[in-house]
Amino acid sequence: MSSYSGYTSPPPNYQRAPPRPTQHNTRSRAEQTSETEPLFPGREKKAGYLGHIKCITIASAVLFLGIISCTAVNMAYQNRNIVQWERNLERRKTYEQKRELEWDRQMEQKREEERIREQQWDVSQEQRERLGLYWDEPTPGRCTAYGVRDYHAQLLNAAPYHYNWLQPCEDMPVFIHGSMRTAGRCERIGNEIQGHWSIEGEAVCTPFFANWRDNGCIAPGSQLRLASARLDYVPSGENGLEFCGSTPHKFWDRTYPHPTTCAETNGDVWGYWEVEDPAC
């Protein structure tokens, strides 16, 4: 009796006990958990990826619009420069055309003046002779080179032509040494018009070298030998040094058109030739 004092056992429970979890239920719950829980991180990654793509797309669009805008501005600037350049070019062309027209007008005016002047002076020799134009007798002058002498004459009755004296002076020939010759040079001295002729083959203007000498080698190893000769029969009143530079001379079976140098010694003019000689 004492063992049951103060203690009462619970009443019996007749409800069905919950089923014990089996291995199949545990696996299904684990599979459900594994199928549902990873879905949320995947969605977050996909949303982040789409956000990045959207940002990149927007940035690319902005950059593309910026490039297009810069290109458009640059093209507009270039077009403006091209238009300005074309305007300047057109102005220059117009200016050059005006200059060419003015130049053509001036040249045409000059040509017309020349035609009028030529018509006034383009008359034949017979017409000039009828007008009284003729040359005075040519007078021999000084020798200007070896065998060359200057002749001069005055153009007479040329008073009406004083404002254009050069044309008749150059056109009218004169008879010298058996042939008709036109003046090689014309000049006006006061009221006189003078023509000049250079006549070749004048014997009086042909001095020659004499007293030829072999002066030996110029220097050892120079391969040059020096020869000299005195210039004789220089026309009276002429400069012997001027003649020396154009007077030929023949020696050692060779004709030399002129000396290498000329010099005056004790009143005589000497020519010097430097001739190649391997023996020197």
mmCIF file of C-alpha atoms in Angstrom:
data_model
loop_
_atom_site.group_PDB
_atom_site.id
_atom_site.type_symbol
_atom_site.label_atom_id
_atom_site.label_comp_id
_atom_site.label_asym_id
_atom_site.label_seq_id
_atom_site.Cartn_x
_atom_site.Cartn_y
_atom_site.Cartn_z
ATOM 1 C CA MET A 1 0.000 0.000 0.000
ATOM 2 C CA SER A 2 2.821 2.297 0.817
ATOM 3 C CA SER A 3 4.249 1.988 -2.646
ATOM 4 C CA TYR A 4 1.219 3.553 -4.212
ATOM 5 C CA SER A 5 0.847 6.395 -1.800
ATOM 6 C CA GLY A 6 1.162 9.831 -3.253
ATOM 7 C CA TYR A 7 1.623 8.745 -6.809
ATOM 8 C CA THR A 8 -0.899 8.337 -9.485
ATOM 9 C CA SER A 9 -0.032 7.052 -12.927
ATOM 10 C CA PRO A 10 -1.147 8.997 -15.931
ATOM 11 C CA PRO A 11 -4.146 7.803 -17.680
ATOM 12 C CA PRO A 12 -3.478 5.737 -20.718
ATOM 13 C CA ASN A 13 -3.263 7.652 -24.087
ATOM 14 C CA TYR A 14 -5.037 5.985 -26.832
ATOM 15 C CA GLN A 15 -4.088 8.415 -29.637
ATOM 16 C CA ARG A 16 -2.040 7.160 -32.535
ATOM 17 C CA ALA A 17 1.571 7.954 -32.225
ATOM 18 C CA PRO A 18 3.057 10.047 -35.066
ATOM 19 C CA PRO A 19 4.816 7.945 -37.546
ATOM 20 C CA ARG A 20 8.524 7.760 -37.230
ATOM 21 C CA PRO A 21 10.404 9.364 -39.992
ATOM 22 C CA THR A 22 11.529 6.905 -42.444
ATOM 23 C CA GLN A 23 14.514 7.078 -44.738
ATOM 24 C CA HIS A 24 12.279 7.801 -47.718
ATOM 25 C CA ASN A 25 10.612 10.761 -46.052
ATOM 26 C CA THR A 26 13.925 12.118 -44.944
ATOM 27 C CA ARG A 27 15.298 11.874 -48.466
ATOM 28 C CA SER A 28 12.261 13.561 -49.995
ATOM 29 C CA ARG A 29 12.474 16.416 -47.543
ATOM 30 C CA ALA A 30 16.148 16.807 -48.267
ATOM 31 C CA GLU A 31 15.478 16.764 -51.999
ATOM 32 C CA GLN A 32 12.713 19.345 -51.615
ATOM 33 C CA THR A 33 15.025 21.522 -49.581
ATOM 34 C CA SER A 34 17.789 21.180 -52.157
ATOM 35 C CA GLU A 35 15.378 22.010 -54.991
ATOM 36 C CA THR A 36 13.799 25.064 -53.406
ATOM 37 C CA GLU A 37 16.664 26.735 -51.584
ATOM 38 C CA PRO A 38 19.115 27.187 -54.563
ATOM 39 C CA LEU A 39 16.461 28.905 -56.687
ATOM 40 C CA PHE A 40 16.748 32.204 -54.850
ATOM 41 C CA PRO A 41 20.563 32.711 -55.275
ATOM 42 C CA GLY A 42 20.291 31.829 -59.008
ATOM 43 C CA ARG A 43 17.629 34.427 -59.539
ATOM 44 C CA GLU A 44 19.753 37.006 -57.775
ATOM 45 C CA LYS A 45 22.752 36.171 -60.027
ATOM 46 C CA LYS A 46 20.602 36.368 -63.141
ATOM 47 C CA ALA A 47 19.149 39.689 -62.070
ATOM 48 C CA GLY A 48 22.667 41.030 -61.418
ATOM 49 C CA TYR A 49 23.865 39.800 -64.816
ATOM 50 C CA LEU A 50 20.932 41.458 -66.565
ATOM 51 C CA GLY A 51 21.679 44.652 -64.679
ATOM 52 C CA HIS A 52 25.266 44.612 -65.891
ATOM 53 C CA ILE A 53 24.126 43.997 -69.453
ATOM 54 C CA LYS A 54 21.693 46.879 -69.192
ATOM 55 C CA CYS A 55 24.370 49.232 -67.861
ATOM 56 C CA ILE A 56 26.803 48.202 -70.577
ATOM 57 C CA THR A 57 24.114 48.677 -73.221
ATOM 58 C CA ILE A 58 23.269 52.137 -71.918
ATOM 59 C CA ALA A 59 26.952 53.112 -71.724
ATOM 60 C CA SER A 60 27.526 51.825 -75.250
ATOM 61 C CA ALA A 61 24.541 53.760 -76.512
ATOM 62 C CA VAL A 62 25.757 56.926 -74.803
ATOM 63 C CA LEU A 63 29.262 56.418 -76.207
ATOM 64 C CA PHE A 64 27.870 55.751 -79.684
ATOM 65 C CA LEU A 65 25.728 58.868 -79.496
ATOM 66 C CA GLY A 66 28.789 60.830 -78.341
ATOM 67 C CA ILE A 67 30.848 59.534 -81.259
ATOM 68 C CA ILE A 68 28.065 60.341 -83.697
ATOM 69 C CA SER A 69 27.718 63.818 -82.208
ATOM 70 C CA CYS A 70 31.467 64.473 -82.409
ATOM 71 C CA THR A 71 31.555 63.166 -85.966
ATOM 72 C CA ALA A 72 28.632 65.357 -86.927
ATOM 73 C CA VAL A 73 30.249 68.413 -85.328
ATOM 74 C CA ASN A 74 33.560 67.653 -87.015
ATOM 75 C CA MET A 75 31.894 67.184 -90.389
ATOM 76 C CA ALA A 76 29.986 70.410 -89.953
ATOM 77 C CA TYR A 77 33.226 72.222 -89.111
ATOM 78 C CA GLN A 78 34.974 70.696 -92.092
ATOM 79 C CA ASN A 79 32.070 71.570 -94.354
ATOM 80 C CA ARG A 80 32.198 75.129 -93.089
ATOM 81 C CA ASN A 81 35.933 75.273 -93.787
ATOM 82 C CA ILE A 82 35.430 73.802 -97.245
ATOM 83 C CA VAL A 83 32.734 76.331 -98.024
ATOM 84 C CA GLN A 84 35.000 79.166 -96.842
ATOM 85 C CA TRP A 85 37.920 77.773 -98.856
ATOM 86 C CA GLU A 86 35.743 77.508 -101.966
ATOM 87 C CA ARG A 87 34.633 81.091 -101.493
ATOM 88 C CA ASN A 88 38.223 82.282 -101.137
ATOM 89 C CA LEU A 89 39.215 80.239 -104.175
ATOM 90 C CA GLU A 90 36.386 81.743 -106.173
ATOM 91 C CA ARG A 91 37.473 85.228 -105.129
ATOM 92 C CA ARG A 92 41.053 84.477 -106.160
ATOM 93 C CA LYS A 93 39.902 83.086 -109.493
ATOM 94 C CA THR A 94 37.815 86.177 -110.109
ATOM 95 C CA TYR A 95 40.751 88.404 -109.177
ATOM 96 C CA GLU A 96 43.121 86.459 -111.424
ATOM 97 C CA GLN A 97 40.655 86.614 -114.297
ATOM 98 C CA LYS A 98 40.436 90.370 -113.893
ATOM 99 C CA ARG A 99 44.228 90.612 -113.821
ATOM 100 C CA GLU A 100 44.531 88.458 -116.940
ATOM 101 C CA LEU A 101 41.931 90.529 -118.735
ATOM 102 C CA GLU A 102 43.734 93.724 -117.769
ATOM 103 C CA TRP A 103 47.064 92.234 -118.820
ATOM 104 C CA ASP A 104 45.608 91.101 -122.150
ATOM 105 C CA ARG A 105 44.147 94.543 -122.684
ATOM 106 C CA GLN A 106 47.476 96.227 -121.981
ATOM 107 C CA MET A 107 49.375 93.794 -124.201
ATOM 108 C CA GLU A 108 46.864 94.257 -126.993
ATOM 109 C CA GLN A 109 47.244 97.998 -126.653
ATOM 110 C CA LYS A 110 51.036 97.660 -126.846
ATOM 111 C CA ARG A 111 50.764 95.373 -129.865
ATOM 112 C CA GLU A 112 48.488 97.853 -131.544
ATOM 113 C CA GLU A 113 50.966 100.622 -130.842
ATOM 114 C CA GLU A 114 53.757 98.458 -132.258
ATOM 115 C CA ARG A 115 51.688 97.702 -135.361
ATOM 116 C CA ILE A 116 51.078 101.390 -135.888
ATOM 117 C CA ARG A 117 54.758 102.122 -135.378
ATOM 118 C CA GLU A 118 55.754 99.344 -137.771
ATOM 119 C CA GLN A 119 53.310 100.604 -140.347
ATOM 120 C CA GLN A 120 54.851 104.024 -140.033
ATOM 121 C CA TRP A 121 58.389 102.683 -140.467
ATOM 122 C CA ASP A 122 57.927 99.529 -142.494
ATOM 123 C CA VAL A 123 58.952 101.047 -145.803
ATOM 124 C CA SER A 124 61.304 99.605 -148.358
ATOM 125 C CA GLN A 125 64.853 100.694 -149.049
ATOM 126 C CA GLU A 126 63.760 102.496 -152.198
ATOM 127 C CA GLN A 127 61.150 104.476 -150.273
ATOM 128 C CA ARG A 128 63.747 105.462 -147.697
ATOM 129 C CA GLU A 129 66.097 106.543 -150.451
ATOM 130 C CA ARG A 130 63.290 108.614 -151.953
ATOM 131 C CA LEU A 131 62.913 110.253 -148.574
ATOM 132 C CA GLY A 132 66.640 111.064 -148.662
ATOM 133 C CA LEU A 133 67.979 108.551 -146.105
ATOM 134 C CA TYR A 134 71.482 107.270 -146.883
ATOM 135 C CA TRP A 135 74.744 106.381 -145.183
ATOM 136 C CA ASP A 136 77.817 108.526 -145.317
ATOM 137 C CA GLU A 137 81.035 106.846 -146.510
ATOM 138 C CA PRO A 138 82.075 104.274 -143.861
ATOM 139 C CA THR A 139 85.266 105.238 -142.050
ATOM 140 C CA PRO A 140 87.703 102.615 -140.693
ATOM 141 C CA GLY A 141 88.332 102.867 -136.996
ATOM 142 C CA ARG A 142 90.481 101.038 -134.496
ATOM 143 C CA CYS A 143 91.194 97.343 -134.420
ATOM 144 C CA THR A 144 89.070 95.532 -131.861
ATOM 145 C CA ALA A 145 90.700 92.077 -132.121
ATOM 146 C CA TYR A 146 93.096 90.097 -134.267
ATOM 147 C CA GLY A 147 92.009 90.676 -137.891
ATOM 148 C CA VAL A 148 88.867 92.620 -136.827
ATOM 149 C CA ARG A 149 88.386 96.340 -137.416
ATOM 150 C CA ASP A 150 85.558 98.688 -136.561
ATOM 151 C CA TYR A 151 83.956 100.814 -139.277
ATOM 152 C CA HIS A 152 81.503 103.599 -138.579
ATOM 153 C CA ALA A 153 79.307 105.874 -140.646
ATOM 154 C CA GLN A 154 76.686 108.550 -140.120
ATOM 155 C CA LEU A 155 73.084 108.165 -141.247
ATOM 156 C CA LEU A 156 72.291 111.326 -143.183
ATOM 157 C CA ASN A 157 68.966 113.137 -143.632
ATOM 158 C CA ALA A 158 67.562 111.263 -140.635
ATOM 159 C CA ALA A 159 66.072 114.330 -138.949
ATOM 160 C CA PRO A 160 62.430 113.201 -139.519
ATOM 161 C CA TYR A 161 63.285 109.886 -137.841
ATOM 162 C CA HIS A 162 64.867 111.199 -134.670
ATOM 163 C CA TYR A 163 62.030 109.926 -132.513
ATOM 164 C CA ASN A 164 62.562 106.431 -133.960
ATOM 165 C CA TRP A 165 66.138 106.559 -135.215
ATOM 166 C CA LEU A 166 67.061 102.972 -134.316
ATOM 167 C CA GLN A 167 64.829 101.321 -136.921
ATOM 168 C CA PRO A 168 66.340 102.875 -140.084
ATOM 169 C CA CYS A 169 69.856 102.552 -138.636
ATOM 170 C CA GLU A 170 69.474 98.805 -138.171
ATOM 171 C CA ASP A 171 67.597 98.172 -141.424
ATOM 172 C CA MET A 172 69.606 100.164 -143.977
ATOM 173 C CA PRO A 173 72.701 98.296 -145.247
ATOM 174 C CA VAL A 174 75.921 99.890 -146.430
ATOM 175 C CA PHE A 175 78.532 98.785 -148.977
ATOM 176 C CA ILE A 176 81.859 97.766 -147.351
ATOM 177 C CA HIS A 177 84.610 95.689 -149.011
ATOM 178 C CA GLY A 178 82.438 94.550 -151.873
ATOM 179 C CA SER A 179 79.341 93.461 -149.908
ATOM 180 C CA MET A 180 76.246 95.007 -148.335
ATOM 181 C CA ARG A 181 76.319 94.872 -144.563
ATOM 182 C CA THR A 182 73.844 95.989 -141.900
ATOM 183 C CA ALA A 183 75.065 97.776 -138.810
ATOM 184 C CA GLY A 184 75.975 95.605 -135.856
ATOM 185 C CA ARG A 185 75.545 98.470 -133.429
ATOM 186 C CA CYS A 186 73.836 101.878 -133.542
ATOM 187 C CA GLU A 187 74.271 104.884 -131.306
ATOM 188 C CA ARG A 188 73.095 108.458 -131.160
ATOM 189 C CA ILE A 189 75.676 111.176 -130.513
ATOM 190 C CA GLY A 190 73.939 114.509 -130.137
ATOM 191 C CA ASN A 191 71.888 114.935 -133.301
ATOM 192 C CA GLU A 192 73.954 112.404 -135.249
ATOM 193 C CA ILE A 193 73.031 108.758 -135.749
ATOM 194 C CA GLN A 194 76.109 106.527 -136.032
ATOM 195 C CA GLY A 195 76.249 102.932 -137.240
ATOM 196 C CA HIS A 196 79.110 100.546 -136.470
ATOM 197 C CA TRP A 197 80.313 97.473 -138.349
ATOM 198 C CA SER A 198 82.871 94.864 -137.214
ATOM 199 C CA ILE A 199 84.731 93.758 -140.338
ATOM 200 C CA GLU A 200 86.919 90.644 -140.230
ATOM 201 C CA GLY A 201 89.939 89.877 -142.392
ATOM 202 C CA GLU A 202 91.561 93.288 -141.937
ATOM 203 C CA ALA A 203 95.257 92.827 -142.689
ATOM 204 C CA VAL A 204 96.213 95.942 -140.778
ATOM 205 C CA CYS A 205 94.895 94.293 -137.628
ATOM 206 C CA THR A 206 97.079 91.175 -137.905
ATOM 207 C CA PRO A 207 100.262 91.496 -135.845
ATOM 208 C CA PHE A 208 102.335 88.359 -135.347
ATOM 209 C CA PHE A 209 104.714 86.816 -132.854
ATOM 210 C CA ALA A 210 108.465 86.746 -133.428
ATOM 211 C CA ASN A 211 111.621 85.861 -131.503
ATOM 212 C CA TRP A 212 110.100 82.636 -130.204
ATOM 213 C CA ARG A 213 111.862 81.040 -127.229
ATOM 214 C CA ASP A 214 111.763 77.763 -125.311
ATOM 215 C CA ASN A 215 112.010 78.754 -121.659
ATOM 216 C CA GLY A 216 112.246 75.191 -120.362
ATOM 217 C CA CYS A 217 110.168 73.387 -117.731
ATOM 218 C CA ILE A 218 108.088 75.565 -115.462
ATOM 219 C CA ALA A 219 108.996 73.412 -112.445
ATOM 220 C CA PRO A 220 110.233 69.864 -111.811
ATOM 221 C CA GLY A 221 107.307 67.454 -111.959
ATOM 222 C CA SER A 222 104.912 70.078 -113.367
ATOM 223 C CA GLN A 223 104.823 68.387 -116.804
ATOM 224 C CA LEU A 224 104.526 71.886 -118.279
ATOM 225 C CA ARG A 225 107.025 73.646 -120.528
ATOM 226 C CA LEU A 226 107.027 77.414 -120.969
ATOM 227 C CA ALA A 227 107.430 79.072 -124.381
ATOM 228 C CA SER A 228 107.415 82.784 -125.181
ATOM 229 C CA ALA A 229 107.417 85.137 -128.177
ATOM 230 C CA ARG A 230 107.378 88.886 -128.804
ATOM 231 C CA LEU A 231 104.355 90.485 -130.489
ATOM 232 C CA ASP A 232 105.465 92.584 -133.485
ATOM 233 C CA TYR A 233 103.758 94.912 -135.955
ATOM 234 C CA VAL A 234 101.112 96.164 -133.576
ATOM 235 C CA PRO A 235 99.041 98.837 -135.408
ATOM 236 C CA SER A 236 99.898 102.371 -134.426
ATOM 237 C CA GLY A 237 97.806 103.657 -131.590
ATOM 238 C CA GLU A 238 96.496 100.205 -130.665
ATOM 239 C CA ASN A 239 96.868 98.389 -127.360
ATOM 240 C CA GLY A 240 99.308 95.519 -127.838
ATOM 241 C CA LEU A 241 98.059 93.643 -124.774
ATOM 242 C CA GLU A 242 94.546 93.545 -126.247
ATOM 243 C CA PHE A 243 95.909 92.108 -129.495
ATOM 244 C CA CYS A 244 98.129 89.616 -127.700
ATOM 245 C CA GLY A 245 95.167 87.823 -126.136
ATOM 246 C CA SER A 246 93.633 87.041 -129.570
ATOM 247 C CA THR A 247 96.711 86.555 -131.794
ATOM 248 C CA PRO A 248 97.477 82.963 -132.857
ATOM 249 C CA HIS A 249 100.935 81.424 -133.204
ATOM 250 C CA LYS A 250 102.284 78.122 -134.503
ATOM 251 C CA PHE A 251 105.207 76.210 -133.026
ATOM 252 C CA TRP A 252 106.087 72.570 -132.365
ATOM 253 C CA ASP A 253 103.806 71.574 -135.276
ATOM 254 C CA ARG A 254 100.765 72.935 -133.522
ATOM 255 C CA THR A 255 98.762 76.164 -133.876
ATOM 256 C CA TYR A 256 97.751 77.854 -130.643
ATOM 257 C CA PRO A 257 94.813 80.319 -130.993
ATOM 258 C CA HIS A 258 96.232 82.623 -128.326
ATOM 259 C CA PRO A 259 98.862 82.695 -125.578
ATOM 260 C CA THR A 260 98.169 81.475 -122.080
ATOM 261 C CA THR A 261 99.155 84.880 -120.682
ATOM 262 C CA CYS A 262 100.513 88.177 -121.964
ATOM 263 C CA ALA A 263 102.809 90.726 -120.348
ATOM 264 C CA GLU A 264 104.545 93.969 -121.289
ATOM 265 C CA THR A 265 108.313 94.169 -120.698
ATOM 266 C CA ASN A 266 110.449 97.218 -121.576
ATOM 267 C CA GLY A 267 107.844 98.487 -124.032
ATOM 268 C CA ASP A 268 107.463 95.120 -125.784
ATOM 269 C CA VAL A 269 104.466 92.811 -125.485
ATOM 270 C CA TRP A 270 105.296 89.154 -124.871
ATOM 271 C CA GLY A 271 103.041 86.133 -125.112
ATOM 272 C CA TYR A 272 103.603 83.062 -122.941
ATOM 273 C CA TRP A 273 102.369 79.518 -123.564
ATOM 274 C CA GLU A 274 102.222 76.732 -121.010
ATOM 275 C CA VAL A 275 102.510 73.522 -123.011
ATOM 276 C CA GLU A 276 102.124 69.989 -121.647
ATOM 277 C CA ASP A 277 105.402 68.065 -121.707
ATOM 278 C CA PRO A 278 105.740 64.696 -119.889
ATOM 279 C CA ALA A 279 109.497 65.207 -119.803
ATOM 280 C CA CYS A 280 109.118 68.030 -117.300
#
